[in-house]
Amino acid sequence: MLNGIFSVEFVNSILRATTPILFATMASSVAAKAGICNMALEGMMLLSALFGVLFSALGGGIFGAATGLSQFASFGVGFLLTVLVGGIIGMIFAFCILQMKADEILAAIALNLVASGGTIMLLMAVTGEKGASNAIASVAAPKVTIPLIESIPVLGKILSGQNLLTWLSLLSVVVMHLFLYKTPMGLKIRAVGENKDAAESVGISAKKVQYIALTISGMLASMGGFYLSGGYMNMFTRDMAAGRGYIALAASSMGADTPIGGFLVSILFGIAQAVANLMQLTTIPMQLIQMIPYLTTLIGLGVYSYVRMKRRKRLLQSE
Amino acid sequence: MKKLIALLLAAVMTLSLAACGSGDEAKNSDDTKNADSSTEDSDQAQEPEDEGDNAEAEGDDASGEPYKAAFLVNGNLGDKSFYDSANEGLTRLKEDLGADAFDFKVEEMGGDPADEANWEPTLLDYCDTGEYDVIVIGTWQMYDALLSAYKMYPDQKFIFFDEPFDFEAEGNPDNIFNMMFKQNEVSYLVGAGAALMTTSSEIEGIDPANSIIGFLGGMDGVLINDFLVGYIQGAKDVNPDIQVAVAYVGDYIDSAKGKDLSLAQFQNGADVSFNVAGNAGLGLIEAASESGKYAFGVDSDQAALLPDYAASIPSSALKNIGNALYLAIQEDMAGTLAYGTTKSYGFAEGGVGLVMDAHYEEILPESIRTKLAELQESIVNGEIEVKSAYSMSTEEVAEVVNSVKIQ
């Protein structure tokens, strides 16, 4: 058990578990900052997981799926198309709740249900299978080996050989942080999320801003979905998002909907999951182990609420 | 406050979805399946028997109407396994006997949570028509529906498969035939095969130094544990020092988590594992393929279904529900089907089987194959009695699992 925790593989398994949640957490953050609770993340991820397989297979058809440059090109085509479709799904979701004034929670539930059934239907239409996409020769995201760093013991094995999307997910934290806090559009998004009417009174079109936020949210969620079927696994299996969209929603909330906060909580969830996986090798009863990720969430939420309550009290006192 | 409510809502949704998801999958995976390829051997074995029954069926025929069966699927056909196997058995029976002697109807009721509410009304509708000699349903999810149906329609006959029916608690109804499968028997063979493989020096990619094997289950329930208990017994019988890394995914859909759990097993010395986790089990197969190790398939001939990963799948454990239905309905036509009882279909009855085709011969050396064939023979003739989780308490199962845990 201890050997397991201090191994390179353990760090890798944390990163594997964190990557999809991290993307989705960023997706949730940007939507939440614009004042929308994007509960449709689960469905967006699931749809993108299937599209990722289909589009990267398409790319594979054009460039070939061999390793090296052609794999990169095939992956690139698949990834970009998937993110594009993810953005469109985000827009459709935005259209439903902003234009058609549907309740955002109900619209999200609808989208999640459509994704669950729709992916199976689409899979059936394309491959004739209902369970998994193994019949499609999809192209997974390449792993990034870094020449010199590779040879450093331990650290080299962690830094080099990671999936490209894992790096991208870490990068997305920085990008989202800069976007939300250092750009005019980020300011507008936050303003709309903080107080829609106030934002509109100074000439910001709240609807437009929320459209943009949800499109970005959809694109980020689709990256997480792509990773599920083209990085974590190498095929699509039905309902493979398995609740990660909801976990990301919780992670984002716990991180006060900030990219950095969400990142820290996602890592925490990733660690909890990886520890739980390793602990199944021990004699500790499985039921206790399976509690760990949820227990971590609960404790994290408790701590978060407590800190917030304290802060609010202090604020009240200072007034 | 608003955020907290949103959060709570999210948590509730996650939990409820997880619950639905697993329930949904349970029938797909647990209630295991079968591939056509494996049924061929047993088909041939049945031929003489069939002819005898044919004669009887034709005898019935003279009285007019064909024997009619309704198969209500609480899911969809096309799963390439469980339900398709049942459908295949019924189709084969119809072909063999002719449409004027036997006919059947399949009703796909859908397997989504939204469809569940329709299962019981559909079942009652079918009972109400009175047209069908027998109604075939299965899995634990249909249990409650059956409970109300058999009471309301005492003259309607039911075949209920893959979940034990508690005849005593229900006052011994005589219109239900309960069909069970001895997955523990085929699992015993898989366990023995895995244990023999992990110490073999003849198989590529296997480190014969340690004797560790793995097991990936879906949820910690009786059916999965029935597989597990047989698996461990088989492994222990051929190698008393065997250690088994047991992991449960917690659902039947999270293939990525299944892959992570399996990678942890392989990294800790396991060479061979066994997936009984529905779609989540595909994660094990990927993990085995990536690590250059081996994973036994379940439900259907997974080596045939997953050609890209076939090199890592020596064989698959099958539940031949189609075979069992084929036999049972013929017995019913002859009037000899023992309603009011539970019958378990094992190796001897062709209810379960291990895929032993050219692919299997390619991966496993002859010494192991011979041993497995011997073990199967011993199970069939009763020399080996495989323990079943259905007749064990939770503590006893835990004891078995702990006796082989990695120290």
XYZ file of C-alpha atoms in Angstrom:
726
model
C 0.000 0.000 0.000
C 2.677 2.520 1.045
C 4.910 1.360 -1.753
C 1.999 1.968 -4.039
C 1.485 5.520 -2.844
C 5.122 6.496 -3.286
C 5.321 5.182 -6.813
C 5.347 7.045 -10.085
C 2.347 5.028 -11.160
C 0.314 6.445 -8.316
C 0.972 10.014 -9.470
C 0.029 8.949 -12.967
C -3.215 7.415 -11.770
C -4.065 10.645 -9.931
C -3.497 12.606 -13.125
C -5.571 10.140 -15.138
C -8.470 10.441 -12.732
C -8.138 14.221 -12.464
C -7.915 15.176 -16.145
C -11.558 14.676 -17.194
C -12.874 16.172 -13.963
C -10.569 19.142 -14.311
C -11.788 19.992 -17.796
C -15.386 19.716 -16.653
C -14.659 21.766 -13.540
C -13.307 24.561 -15.700
C -16.425 24.236 -17.839
C -18.575 24.550 -14.758
C -16.588 27.514 -13.424
C -16.958 29.644 -16.523
C -20.692 28.959 -16.686
C -21.131 29.614 -12.983
C -19.232 32.889 -13.259
C -21.763 33.918 -15.870
C -24.542 33.036 -13.467
C -25.591 29.699 -14.937
C -25.403 26.346 -13.215
C -24.355 24.079 -16.083
C -25.733 20.755 -14.973
C -25.575 19.495 -18.545
C -21.844 18.809 -18.235
C -22.499 15.108 -17.821
C -24.380 14.888 -21.101
C -21.932 17.156 -22.901
C -19.035 14.944 -21.819
C -20.828 11.794 -22.827
C -21.742 13.117 -26.265
C -18.198 14.341 -26.801
C -16.774 11.007 -25.732
C -18.646 9.405 -28.609
C -17.935 12.228 -31.061
C -14.274 12.028 -30.094
C -14.139 8.411 -31.186
C -16.076 9.063 -34.387
C -14.141 12.168 -35.424
C -10.723 10.825 -34.582
C -11.557 7.739 -36.620
C -12.445 10.130 -39.407
C -9.071 11.798 -38.928
C -7.464 8.379 -38.892
C -9.115 7.698 -42.232
C -7.483 10.790 -43.684
C -4.046 10.691 -42.137
C -3.659 7.109 -40.948
C -3.516 6.022 -37.337
C 0.145 5.116 -37.192
C 2.295 6.608 -34.479
C 4.157 9.866 -34.852
C 3.035 12.728 -36.993
C 0.097 11.006 -38.653
C -1.312 9.993 -35.274
C -0.957 13.574 -34.145
C -2.713 14.849 -37.247
C -5.553 12.339 -36.906
C -5.954 13.161 -33.253
C -5.812 16.865 -34.057
C -8.640 16.640 -36.573
C -10.736 14.530 -34.202
C -10.073 16.773 -31.247
C -10.793 20.035 -33.030
C -14.020 18.711 -34.537
C -15.102 17.363 -31.147
C -14.404 20.682 -29.451
C -16.274 22.439 -32.239
C -19.287 20.215 -31.743
C -18.919 20.702 -27.990
C -19.157 24.429 -28.545
C -22.257 23.939 -30.667
C -23.859 21.783 -27.980
C -23.082 24.547 -25.488
C -24.771 27.020 -27.808
C -27.825 24.841 -28.219
C -28.059 24.561 -24.461
C -27.694 28.348 -24.223
C -30.373 28.793 -26.870
C -32.776 26.647 -24.843
C -32.334 28.506 -21.599
C -31.618 32.041 -22.824
C -33.746 32.318 -25.939
C -36.495 29.856 -25.157
C -36.390 30.626 -21.433
C -36.375 26.987 -20.405
C -35.456 26.274 -16.820
C -31.702 25.676 -16.780
C -31.893 22.620 -14.517
C -34.688 20.997 -16.521
C -32.965 21.740 -19.813
C -29.798 20.191 -18.419
C -31.613 17.060 -17.280
C -33.165 16.791 -20.718
C -29.770 17.140 -22.383
C -28.260 14.501 -20.095
C -31.044 12.055 -20.883
C -30.751 12.743 -24.587
C -27.016 12.133 -24.351
C -27.436 8.831 -22.550
C -29.920 7.429 -25.033
C -28.692 9.343 -28.058
C -25.114 8.118 -27.833
C -26.314 4.526 -27.777
C -28.575 5.167 -30.746
C -25.803 6.852 -32.697
C -23.360 4.107 -31.799
C -25.914 1.562 -32.954
C -26.412 3.443 -36.216
C -22.705 3.657 -36.950
C -21.398 0.316 -35.715
C -24.427 -1.860 -35.061
C -23.280 -2.265 -31.464
C -24.976 -0.945 -28.379
C -22.335 -1.299 -25.745
C -18.956 -0.121 -26.917
C -17.262 1.455 -29.907
C -14.547 -1.166 -30.257
C -15.419 -1.694 -33.911
C -14.295 1.857 -34.731
C -10.576 2.404 -35.183
C -10.312 5.632 -33.240
C -7.102 7.508 -32.596
C -6.227 8.283 -28.995
C -4.537 11.459 -27.827
C -0.779 11.035 -28.091
C 1.478 10.901 -25.089
C 4.060 13.642 -24.735
C 7.592 12.496 -24.155
C 10.006 15.248 -23.289
C 13.510 14.290 -24.492
C 15.882 15.529 -21.786
C 13.559 15.554 -18.807
C 12.637 11.960 -19.587
C 15.967 10.737 -18.233
C 15.631 12.375 -14.805
C 14.746 9.613 -12.314
C 11.205 9.629 -10.862
C 10.390 13.225 -11.813
C 11.197 12.525 -15.435
C 8.793 9.622 -15.491
C 6.044 11.828 -14.128
C 6.662 14.842 -16.345
C 7.341 12.909 -19.498
C 4.981 10.401 -21.061
C 1.800 12.082 -19.872
C -1.163 12.286 -22.168
C -1.262 15.474 -24.194
C -4.736 16.199 -22.854
C -3.498 16.023 -19.271
C -1.133 18.859 -20.062
C -3.924 20.653 -21.856
C -6.189 20.341 -18.833
C -3.524 21.900 -16.613
C -3.012 24.596 -19.180
C -6.739 25.258 -19.282
C -6.612 26.260 -15.599
C -4.091 29.000 -16.350
C -5.927 30.094 -19.460
C -9.286 30.219 -17.717
C -7.814 32.145 -14.821
C -6.287 34.726 -17.145
C -9.445 34.829 -19.246
C -11.800 35.415 -16.336
C -9.660 37.859 -14.395
C -7.441 39.619 -16.916
C -9.561 40.157 -20.027
C -12.469 42.511 -20.716
C -14.689 39.578 -21.688
C -13.840 37.841 -18.427
C -14.854 40.939 -16.549
C -18.143 41.067 -18.428
C -18.822 37.413 -17.648
C -18.214 37.987 -13.976
C -20.307 41.135 -13.999
C -23.246 39.319 -15.569
C -22.906 36.484 -13.090
C -22.713 38.856 -10.170
C -25.680 40.989 -11.122
C -27.322 40.688 -14.481
C -29.384 43.866 -14.231
C -26.458 45.969 -13.090
C -24.393 44.650 -15.968
C -27.135 45.455 -18.463
C -27.508 48.943 -17.040
C -23.972 49.722 -18.149
C -24.595 48.423 -21.641
C -23.447 44.826 -21.446
C -25.672 42.392 -23.305
C -26.146 39.721 -20.647
C -27.569 37.280 -23.148
C -24.590 37.561 -25.451
C -22.153 37.158 -22.593
C -23.951 34.096 -21.293
C -24.025 32.637 -24.797
C -20.267 33.019 -24.977
C -19.741 31.574 -21.499
C -21.850 28.509 -22.259
C -20.136 27.956 -25.585
C -16.761 27.986 -23.838
C -18.216 25.732 -21.180
C -19.374 23.278 -23.828
C -15.965 23.315 -25.478
C -14.174 22.594 -22.206
C -16.609 19.827 -21.305
C -16.065 18.269 -24.713
C -12.311 18.165 -24.082
C -13.019 16.205 -20.915
C -15.327 13.932 -22.871
C -12.718 13.398 -25.559
C -10.193 12.399 -22.915
C -12.546 9.729 -21.545
C -12.694 7.806 -24.803
C -9.394 8.893 -26.320
C -6.917 8.905 -23.487
C -8.291 7.300 -20.370
C -9.850 4.538 -22.439
C -9.346 3.949 -26.139
C -12.977 3.379 -26.946
C -16.395 4.692 -26.120
C -18.500 2.625 -23.742
C -22.109 3.462 -22.958
C -22.672 5.967 -20.148
C -18.939 6.175 -19.658
C -19.061 9.679 -18.152
C -20.334 7.829 -15.064
C -21.181 10.903 -13.010
C -17.976 12.844 -13.658
C -19.968 15.840 -14.866
C -21.751 16.051 -11.527
C -18.527 15.543 -9.604
C -17.061 18.441 -11.565
C -20.062 20.569 -10.645
C -19.355 19.851 -7.007
C -15.634 20.496 -7.483
C -16.332 23.817 -9.102
C -18.707 24.858 -6.339
C -16.272 23.808 -3.656
C -13.593 25.836 -5.375
C -15.846 28.900 -5.191
C -16.228 28.681 -8.998
C -12.719 29.989 -9.511
C -10.361 28.123 -11.876
C -7.607 27.846 -9.256
C -9.999 26.695 -6.528
C -11.630 24.231 -8.900
C -8.216 22.927 -9.877
C -7.240 22.245 -6.258
C -10.506 20.459 -5.529
C -10.233 18.403 -8.738
C -6.777 17.265 -7.691
C -8.183 16.389 -4.276
C -10.892 14.291 -5.930
C -8.308 12.680 -8.178
C -6.179 11.752 -5.176
C -9.186 10.378 -3.309
C -10.101 8.215 -6.298
C -6.547 6.965 -6.802
C -6.149 6.139 -3.111
C -9.466 4.310 -3.134
C -8.354 2.310 -6.169
C -5.111 1.295 -4.498
C -6.783 0.473 -1.221
C -8.897 -2.171 -2.924
C -5.729 -4.247 -2.940
C -5.687 -4.251 0.867
C -7.859 -6.189 3.305
C -9.874 -3.108 4.265
C -13.547 -3.776 3.492
C -14.458 -2.595 0.032
C -17.567 -0.744 1.219
C -15.459 1.565 3.364
C -13.038 2.203 0.536
C -15.757 3.133 -1.909
C -16.869 5.799 0.521
C -13.576 7.674 0.305
C -14.263 9.884 -2.732
C -17.691 10.827 -1.391
C -16.412 11.309 2.117
C -13.736 13.615 0.755
C -16.426 15.626 -0.998
C -18.493 15.821 2.166
C -15.573 16.885 4.354
C -14.418 19.360 1.734
C -17.895 20.870 1.555
C -18.069 21.054 5.334
C -14.748 22.859 5.569
C -15.710 25.182 2.744
C -19.041 26.098 4.317
C -17.428 26.600 7.705
C -14.782 28.944 6.319
C -17.406 30.895 4.429
C -19.631 31.176 7.469
C -16.716 32.488 9.552
C -15.847 35.010 6.914
C -19.413 36.229 6.689
C -19.603 36.587 10.453
C -16.415 38.589 10.479
C -17.776 40.814 7.747
C -20.974 41.390 9.693
C -19.023 42.201 12.819
C -16.792 44.677 11.024
C -19.828 46.459 9.717
C -27.337 29.313 0.304
C -28.444 29.094 -3.286
C -25.147 27.507 -4.181
C -25.480 25.024 -1.400
C -28.890 23.989 -2.631
C -27.530 23.655 -6.131
C -24.723 21.562 -4.757
C -27.009 19.321 -2.776
C -29.149 18.898 -5.834
C -26.094 17.946 -7.806
C -25.126 15.406 -5.180
C -28.594 13.876 -5.145
C -28.600 13.712 -8.925
C -25.239 12.000 -8.936
C -26.370 9.416 -6.465
C -29.676 8.748 -8.124
C -28.047 8.514 -11.495
C -25.459 6.160 -10.164
C -28.228 4.037 -8.737
C -30.192 4.027 -11.960
C -27.122 3.382 -13.994
C -26.086 0.387 -12.029
C -29.552 -1.039 -11.921
C -29.814 -0.607 -15.604
C -26.563 -2.315 -16.290
C -27.057 -5.067 -13.822
C -29.252 -6.985 -16.139
C -26.882 -6.461 -19.010
C -23.857 -7.725 -17.285
C -24.674 -9.760 -14.262
C -27.443 -11.525 -15.793
C -24.951 -12.839 -17.925
C -24.888 -13.565 -21.502
C -23.766 -15.904 -24.161
C -22.282 -15.965 -27.568
C -23.482 -18.127 -30.349
C -20.112 -19.643 -31.022
C -20.061 -21.611 -27.823
C -23.457 -23.139 -28.180
C -22.490 -25.247 -31.122
C -20.936 -28.080 -29.160
C -23.875 -28.451 -26.902
C -26.259 -28.246 -29.810
C -24.816 -31.318 -31.292
C -25.011 -33.100 -28.008
C -28.693 -32.353 -27.871
C -29.641 -33.553 -31.278
C -30.852 -37.023 -30.428
C -32.877 -35.626 -27.592
C -34.423 -33.060 -29.873
C -35.823 -35.632 -32.180
C -37.534 -37.380 -29.361
C -39.126 -34.168 -28.260
C -40.026 -33.371 -31.808
C -42.231 -36.371 -31.931
C -43.977 -35.351 -28.768
C -44.372 -31.799 -29.946
C -45.964 -33.017 -33.117
C -48.261 -35.085 -31.001
C -49.396 -31.914 -29.280
C -49.831 -30.400 -32.636
C -52.634 -32.636 -33.554
C -54.763 -30.898 -30.965
C -54.490 -27.682 -32.991
C -52.838 -24.498 -31.790
C -49.054 -24.224 -31.648
C -47.339 -23.852 -28.304
C -46.823 -20.125 -27.838
C -44.242 -18.391 -25.708
C -43.813 -14.707 -24.965
C -40.389 -13.400 -24.098
C -40.552 -10.051 -22.356
C -37.171 -8.345 -22.464
C -36.608 -5.746 -19.779
C -34.020 -4.171 -22.041
C -33.406 -4.492 -25.756
C -32.296 -7.167 -28.125
C -28.991 -6.504 -29.831
C -26.900 -6.708 -26.694
C -24.874 -9.431 -28.412
C -25.196 -11.537 -25.340
C -27.792 -12.140 -22.690
C -31.069 -11.340 -24.386
C -29.829 -12.182 -27.839
C -28.902 -15.608 -26.530
C -32.402 -16.192 -25.219
C -33.833 -14.989 -28.508
C -31.480 -17.273 -30.406
C -32.597 -20.275 -28.345
C -36.255 -19.561 -29.053
C -35.589 -18.951 -32.742
C -33.688 -22.218 -32.978
C -36.546 -24.051 -31.316
C -39.010 -22.555 -33.766
C -36.825 -23.553 -36.694
C -36.344 -27.069 -35.378
C -39.972 -27.721 -34.522
C -41.631 -25.657 -37.202
C -43.838 -22.632 -36.784
C -47.002 -24.698 -36.480
C -45.679 -26.489 -33.407
C -43.952 -23.652 -31.625
C -44.239 -19.926 -31.938
C -42.999 -17.075 -29.815
C -43.191 -13.350 -29.498
C -40.491 -11.055 -28.187
C -41.485 -7.796 -26.560
C -38.658 -5.334 -26.051
C -39.707 -3.250 -23.106
C -36.578 -1.077 -22.990
C -34.018 -0.873 -20.246
C -33.862 2.813 -19.388
C -35.058 3.997 -16.007
C -37.947 5.669 -17.767
C -39.051 2.320 -19.212
C -39.100 0.534 -15.873
C -42.542 1.791 -14.996
C -43.915 -0.047 -18.040
C -42.513 -3.454 -17.250
C -45.170 -4.599 -14.840
C -48.159 -3.315 -16.853
C -46.737 -4.976 -19.964
C -46.336 -8.245 -18.135
C -49.898 -8.053 -16.817
C -51.192 -7.241 -20.308
C -49.530 -10.331 -21.679
C -50.950 -12.459 -18.876
C -54.349 -10.982 -19.522
C -54.452 -12.101 -23.163
C -54.194 -15.720 -22.043
C -52.754 -16.525 -25.462
C -49.390 -17.662 -24.287
C -48.557 -21.065 -22.899
C -45.593 -19.607 -21.129
C -44.199 -16.153 -20.441
C -40.429 -15.909 -20.168
C -38.938 -13.146 -18.041
C -35.737 -12.772 -16.133
C -33.357 -10.833 -13.892
C -33.909 -9.466 -10.411
C -35.414 -6.342 -11.846
C -38.512 -8.254 -12.920
C -38.997 -9.942 -9.557
C -41.607 -7.559 -8.186
C -43.541 -7.561 -11.432
C -43.601 -11.356 -11.359
C -44.824 -11.348 -7.760
C -47.960 -9.469 -8.676
C -48.472 -11.247 -12.000
C -48.328 -14.839 -10.806
C -50.878 -14.135 -8.071
C -53.327 -12.365 -10.363
C -53.019 -15.030 -13.049
C -52.581 -18.380 -11.309
C -53.233 -20.248 -14.575
C -50.493 -18.467 -16.459
C -47.162 -20.298 -16.579
C -43.913 -18.383 -16.159
C -40.269 -19.179 -16.754
C -38.206 -16.867 -14.610
C -34.464 -16.882 -15.153
C -31.290 -15.719 -13.494
C -32.628 -14.678 -10.137
C -33.582 -17.156 -7.429
C -37.312 -17.247 -6.768
C -38.200 -17.698 -3.132
C -40.801 -20.436 -3.468
C -41.186 -21.024 0.268
C -41.825 -17.401 1.142
C -44.415 -17.192 -1.632
C -46.330 -20.285 -0.577
C -44.943 -22.595 -3.259
C -46.730 -21.311 -6.362
C -46.848 -24.010 -9.038
C -46.963 -21.776 -12.098
C -43.350 -20.612 -11.993
C -40.296 -22.430 -13.269
C -37.152 -20.826 -11.930
C -34.121 -21.141 -14.174
C -30.714 -20.489 -12.657
C -27.220 -20.719 -14.032
C -24.203 -22.149 -12.308
C -21.845 -19.311 -13.135
C -19.756 -20.538 -10.213
C -18.932 -23.674 -12.208
C -17.609 -21.904 -15.257
C -15.946 -19.381 -12.983
C -14.184 -22.260 -11.232
C -12.655 -23.223 -14.533
C -11.620 -19.644 -15.256
C -10.000 -19.423 -11.804
C -8.105 -22.633 -12.369
C -7.030 -21.433 -15.800
C -5.854 -18.085 -14.441
C -3.942 -19.720 -11.592
C -2.245 -22.139 -13.979
C -1.402 -19.329 -16.373
C 0.167 -16.997 -13.824
C 2.867 -19.508 -12.899
C 3.405 -20.806 -16.405
C 6.654 -19.958 -18.122
C 5.285 -20.913 -21.518
C 3.031 -17.901 -21.975
C 4.322 -14.631 -23.318
C 4.315 -11.667 -20.938
C 3.687 -13.673 -17.780
C 6.033 -13.506 -14.824
C 5.947 -17.013 -13.325
C 7.714 -15.894 -10.127
C 4.652 -14.808 -8.153
C 1.255 -16.399 -8.052
C -1.090 -13.448 -8.092
C -4.257 -13.231 -10.160
C -6.896 -10.534 -10.318
C -10.679 -10.221 -10.348
C -12.720 -7.197 -11.347
C -16.349 -7.243 -10.248
C -19.101 -4.747 -10.937
C -20.873 -4.407 -7.634
C -20.440 -6.358 -4.445
C -23.573 -8.488 -4.796
C -24.519 -12.151 -4.639
C -24.370 -12.743 -8.371
C -20.912 -11.232 -8.818
C -19.747 -13.004 -5.688
C -21.051 -16.288 -7.064
C -18.563 -15.781 -9.878
C -15.906 -14.789 -7.359
C -16.360 -17.730 -5.023
C -16.062 -20.200 -7.886
C -13.087 -18.325 -9.298
C -11.199 -18.449 -6.001
C -12.045 -22.103 -5.393
C -10.788 -23.070 -8.833
C -7.600 -21.067 -8.412
C -6.917 -22.514 -4.967
C -7.524 -26.079 -6.116
C -4.726 -25.903 -8.662
C -2.432 -23.677 -6.594
C -2.997 -23.491 -2.821
C -0.645 -20.495 -2.534
C -2.574 -18.399 -5.000
C -3.273 -14.779 -4.127
C -6.233 -12.973 -5.640
C -6.495 -9.199 -5.969
C -10.214 -8.477 -5.875
C -11.629 -5.122 -6.907
C -15.159 -3.853 -7.472
C -15.881 -0.921 -9.757
C -19.015 0.047 -7.830
C -21.136 0.167 -10.980
C -21.285 -1.475 -14.392
C -20.558 1.527 -16.583
C -17.371 3.271 -15.438
C -14.928 1.628 -17.829
C -12.237 4.211 -17.067
C -12.343 3.375 -13.377
C -12.317 -0.317 -14.226
C -9.166 0.302 -16.205
C -7.484 2.149 -13.331
C -8.362 -0.591 -10.853
C -7.034 -3.225 -13.215
C -3.814 -1.345 -13.918
C -3.233 -1.240 -10.144
C -3.697 -5.032 -10.036
C -1.311 -5.658 -12.900
C 1.275 -3.294 -11.434
C 1.094 -5.213 -8.194
C 2.023 -8.479 -9.797
C -1.160 -9.953 -11.213
C -0.704 -11.518 -14.648
C -4.204 -12.726 -15.364
C -7.553 -11.295 -14.355
C -11.252 -11.928 -14.883
C -13.823 -9.224 -15.632
C -17.379 -9.586 -14.416
C -18.333 -5.935 -14.530
C -20.410 -5.312 -17.646
C -19.119 -2.425 -19.706
C -16.789 -1.376 -16.893
C -15.039 -4.690 -17.486
C -13.919 -3.416 -20.882
C -11.525 -1.272 -18.863
C -9.863 -4.430 -17.578
C -9.468 -5.749 -21.083
C -7.826 -2.511 -22.210
C -5.583 -2.520 -19.154
C -4.523 -6.103 -19.879
C -3.813 -5.267 -23.486
C -1.726 -2.219 -22.532
C 0.221 -4.076 -19.839
C 0.811 -7.130 -21.995
C -1.176 -9.263 -19.528
C -4.331 -11.355 -19.801
C -8.009 -10.975 -18.998
C -10.742 -13.596 -19.198
C -13.967 -12.460 -20.777
C -17.457 -12.955 -19.488
C -21.018 -13.198 -20.784
C -20.148 -13.364 -24.445
C -17.126 -14.553 -26.407
C -15.270 -11.310 -25.846
C -12.223 -12.395 -27.824
C -14.453 -12.680 -30.884
C -16.284 -9.438 -30.119
C -13.114 -7.436 -29.477
C -10.688 -8.538 -32.193
C -8.237 -5.728 -31.391
C -7.824 -7.051 -27.882
C -8.214 -10.744 -28.624
C -4.537 -11.456 -27.974
C -5.137 -10.582 -24.315
C -8.318 -12.622 -23.906
C -7.559 -16.353 -23.619
C -11.192 -17.351 -23.259
C -14.589 -16.232 -21.950
C -17.066 -17.600 -19.447
C -20.504 -17.995 -20.988
C -24.038 -18.364 -19.787
C -26.026 -20.168 -22.449
C -29.481 -18.989 -21.607
C -30.700 -19.866 -25.104
C -29.748 -23.498 -24.573
C -31.528 -23.675 -21.266
C -34.707 -22.173 -22.723
C -34.523 -24.542 -25.676
C -34.489 -27.509 -23.315
C -36.991 -26.183 -20.798
C -39.666 -25.310 -23.322
C -39.411 -28.721 -24.930
C -39.834 -30.254 -21.503
C -42.866 -28.064 -20.975
C -44.367 -29.221 -24.275
C -43.933 -32.766 -23.128
C -45.508 -31.818 -19.824
C -42.465 -32.722 -17.782
C -41.185 -29.279 -16.836
C -41.080 -29.135 -13.048
C -43.029 -25.983 -12.279
C -42.760 -24.824 -8.704
C -39.058 -25.629 -8.539
C -35.727 -24.059 -9.257
C -33.382 -25.755 -11.662
C -29.745 -24.803 -12.029
C -28.102 -25.209 -15.408
C -24.409 -25.955 -15.161
C -21.834 -27.608 -17.370
C -23.738 -30.864 -17.395
C -26.900 -29.194 -18.713
C -25.075 -26.960 -21.218
C -26.174 -23.896 -19.265
C -22.673 -22.509 -18.878
C -19.470 -23.002 -20.787
C -15.947 -21.818 -21.395
C -15.011 -20.844 -24.932
C -12.560 -23.479 -26.142
C -11.860 -22.624 -29.744
C -8.764 -22.205 -31.883
C -7.991 -18.870 -30.281
C -8.031 -20.471 -26.846
C -5.698 -23.191 -28.038
C -3.376 -20.594 -29.461
C -2.898 -18.759 -26.164
C -2.965 -21.582 -23.649
C -0.309 -24.330 -23.730
C -1.554 -27.887 -24.002
C -0.712 -28.778 -20.396
C -3.132 -26.152 -19.091
C -5.823 -27.077 -21.585
C -5.641 -30.721 -20.617
C -5.909 -29.840 -16.948
C -8.921 -27.600 -17.558
C -10.653 -30.282 -19.587
C -10.087 -32.718 -16.721
C -11.478 -30.253 -14.202
C -14.555 -29.651 -16.321
C -15.064 -33.405 -16.521
C -14.789 -33.653 -12.733
C -17.373 -30.925 -12.272
C -19.766 -32.603 -14.681
C -19.510 -35.982 -12.994
C -19.755 -34.451 -9.553
C -16.273 -35.166 -8.249
C -15.745 -31.480 -7.698
C -18.482 -29.569 -6.012
C -18.198 -25.838 -6.606
C -19.327 -23.608 -3.755
C -21.999 -21.050 -4.497
C -22.400 -17.588 -3.016
C -26.154 -18.131 -3.119
C -25.848 -20.595 -0.254
C -23.273 -18.624 1.711
C -23.580 -15.757 4.163
C -21.838 -12.438 3.522
C -19.315 -13.314 6.229
C -18.490 -16.634 4.602
C -17.909 -14.936 1.265
C -15.669 -12.353 2.932
C -13.747 -15.181 4.585
C -13.123 -16.848 1.238
C -11.977 -13.566 -0.291
C -9.720 -12.699 2.629
C -8.081 -16.127 2.562
C -6.469 -15.270 -0.788
C -5.872 -11.541 -0.403
C -2.417 -10.280 -1.235
C -0.444 -10.097 1.988
